[in-house]
């Protein structure tokens, strides 16, 4: 299997932007959020258990997950969030296991928002890269992107591990609190580091 970097960070930290930059440099990316989206499309393997567990109003007419209804329910009820996670997480993990051996690039990147909170991924990765930024910036970005209210964003953040816990878990940190050029410079430095580590791993 390839040398694998586990990429994580809090909501609004910029994980997707960082992953996109590494992908442009040649790293193959497995993103668990993308997998979750695929699983909840029409015909996705998570649709039937979600339908059975939560009922008709959580499924759109086209057979996909009704994200707006589920998002609102998850924000207001932790029990619903835990039930949804119990359905999605095992399916996501199995798909990750299927994709990892297919990576052909010199190193791969596994994007897991809840990497620190999800123990089973630790055995699949060789290093942890945390994308970090001030919590105020997380809130601002998420509100701009998702059109959520501040209280809703804070509830999501409260369900994740703290910023300090995430940083304590990190082997490497990218600070995403400035412009795109600063972000690209940090990614380029780590890309060279990961290439060297991957070559050493394969030797």
XYZ file of C-alpha atoms in Angstrom:
203
model
C 0.000 0.000 0.000
C 1.093 3.589 -0.627
C 2.390 5.968 2.015
C -0.786 7.619 3.331
C -1.262 11.043 4.899
C -4.366 11.495 7.020
C -5.725 15.004 6.445
C -8.109 16.507 8.972
C -9.262 19.797 10.438
C -12.323 21.415 11.954
C -15.300 22.604 9.945
C -14.381 25.652 7.864
C -10.641 25.130 8.288
C -10.044 24.628 4.570
C -9.452 20.888 4.252
C -10.891 20.763 0.740
C -8.709 23.645 -0.478
C -5.610 21.960 0.924
C -6.545 18.562 -0.541
C -7.118 20.172 -3.954
C -3.619 21.697 -3.863
C -2.015 18.362 -3.023
C -4.019 16.719 -5.786
C -2.703 19.258 -8.309
C 0.805 18.254 -7.236
C 0.050 14.618 -8.028
C -1.230 13.073 -4.792
C -4.267 10.837 -5.105
C -7.024 11.870 -2.695
C -9.641 9.774 -0.931
C -12.178 12.105 0.685
C -14.636 10.524 3.133
C -17.076 13.423 2.673
C -17.190 12.672 -1.055
C -17.789 8.999 -0.288
C -20.626 9.916 2.077
C -22.183 12.019 -0.677
C -22.001 9.101 -3.109
C -23.531 6.716 -0.570
C -26.523 9.017 -0.145
C -27.259 9.587 -3.833
C -30.160 7.719 -5.496
C -29.349 4.007 -5.301
C -26.519 4.581 -2.826
C -26.020 1.837 -0.270
C -26.863 4.150 2.650
C -30.293 5.135 1.303
C -32.264 2.055 2.345
C -31.005 1.973 5.952
C -31.528 5.745 6.260
C -35.068 5.377 4.878
C -35.865 2.517 7.265
C -34.358 4.306 10.270
C -35.654 7.835 9.748
C -38.684 7.619 7.443
C -39.959 9.088 4.181
C -39.326 12.760 4.852
C -35.577 12.189 4.930
C -35.555 10.892 1.333
C -36.210 13.168 -1.655
C -38.548 12.221 -4.497
C -35.540 11.329 -6.665
C -34.332 8.801 -4.078
C -31.436 10.825 -2.644
C -30.990 11.849 0.959
C -32.884 15.038 1.771
C -29.843 16.898 3.059
C -31.730 19.979 4.204
C -34.064 17.949 6.421
C -31.267 15.754 7.742
C -28.976 18.723 8.421
C -31.648 20.477 10.456
C -32.467 17.293 12.367
C -28.823 16.501 13.107
C -28.268 20.022 14.447
C -31.256 19.791 16.781
C -31.000 16.177 17.967
C -27.770 14.381 18.905
C -29.570 11.018 18.869
C -30.347 11.456 15.162
C -26.744 12.416 14.481
C -25.482 9.291 16.240
C -27.919 7.069 14.324
C -26.836 8.594 11.009
C -23.161 8.131 11.892
C -23.831 4.498 12.836
C -25.183 3.930 9.317
C -22.633 5.944 7.341
C -19.326 5.353 9.110
C -19.048 1.574 8.501
C -20.012 2.011 4.835
C -17.496 4.834 4.380
C -14.764 2.817 6.081
C -15.347 -0.204 3.830
C -15.123 2.007 0.742
C -11.886 3.548 2.032
C -10.458 0.033 2.490
C -11.434 -0.773 -1.099
C -9.805 2.350 -2.550
C -6.549 2.520 -0.595
C -4.787 -0.378 -2.393
C -5.639 1.247 -5.741
C -3.550 4.376 -5.102
C -0.769 4.685 -7.676
C 0.785 8.038 -6.723
C 3.987 8.198 -4.643
C 1.870 9.069 -1.627
C -1.856 9.292 -1.057
C -4.031 11.468 1.129
C -7.036 10.308 3.133
C -9.324 13.208 4.115
C -11.298 12.442 7.289
C -12.978 15.352 9.097
C -13.388 13.240 12.253
C -10.013 11.528 12.010
C -9.064 12.238 15.630
C -12.448 11.033 16.867
C -12.498 7.836 14.737
C -9.969 5.300 15.992
C -10.142 2.764 13.146
C -8.456 5.105 10.655
C -5.257 5.272 12.710
C -4.094 1.902 11.360
C -4.479 3.093 7.752
C -2.303 6.219 7.847
C 1.370 6.993 8.380
C 1.171 10.685 9.274
C -1.508 13.154 10.353
C -1.759 16.575 8.717
C -4.025 19.061 10.481
C -5.370 22.155 8.731
C -5.731 24.783 11.433
C -7.150 28.279 11.727
C -8.713 30.421 14.474
C -12.195 29.360 15.526
C -13.609 32.760 14.579
C -12.426 32.155 11.015
C -13.947 28.667 10.996
C -17.300 30.156 11.948
C -17.113 32.945 9.373
C -16.139 30.622 6.501
C -18.796 28.054 7.337
C -21.514 30.689 7.591
C -20.472 32.120 4.212
C -20.259 28.723 2.530
C -23.230 26.896 4.017
C -25.531 29.809 4.877
C -25.807 28.510 8.433
C -26.372 30.636 11.488
C -23.542 31.072 13.983
C -25.351 28.998 16.596
C -25.646 26.094 14.133
C -21.947 26.261 13.255
C -21.005 26.289 16.928
C -23.113 23.165 17.478
C -21.173 21.378 14.739
C -17.885 22.506 16.261
C -19.002 21.349 19.701
C -19.623 17.859 18.301
C -16.038 17.698 17.034
C -12.891 17.465 19.119
C -11.351 20.737 20.234
C -8.762 22.650 18.270
C -6.102 21.864 20.902
C -6.919 18.133 20.839
C -6.614 18.085 17.060
C -3.278 19.913 17.090
C -1.922 17.526 19.729
C -2.687 14.674 17.310
C -0.822 16.268 14.392
C 2.494 15.294 12.851
C 2.268 18.288 10.517
C 0.184 21.476 10.581
C -0.911 23.842 7.833
C -2.096 27.215 9.137
C -4.849 28.455 6.849
C -5.405 31.980 8.144
C -3.960 34.050 5.307
C -4.089 34.198 1.512
C -3.906 31.452 -1.110
C -0.227 32.094 -1.817
C 0.688 31.403 1.804
C -1.379 28.225 1.678
C 0.302 27.067 -1.535
C 3.758 27.645 -0.080
C 2.988 25.470 2.937
C 1.546 22.718 0.732
C 4.590 22.789 -1.558
C 6.987 22.391 1.376
C 5.027 19.463 2.783
C 4.675 17.895 -0.670
C 8.462 17.661 -0.964
C 8.657 16.265 2.560
C 6.013 13.631 1.814
C 7.716 12.584 -1.410
C 10.941 11.959 0.531
C 9.107 10.075 3.273
C 7.213 7.991 0.733
C 10.413 7.029 -1.066
C 11.985 6.036 2.234
C 8.856 4.038 3.115
C 9.054 2.073 -0.151
C 12.808 1.494 0.062
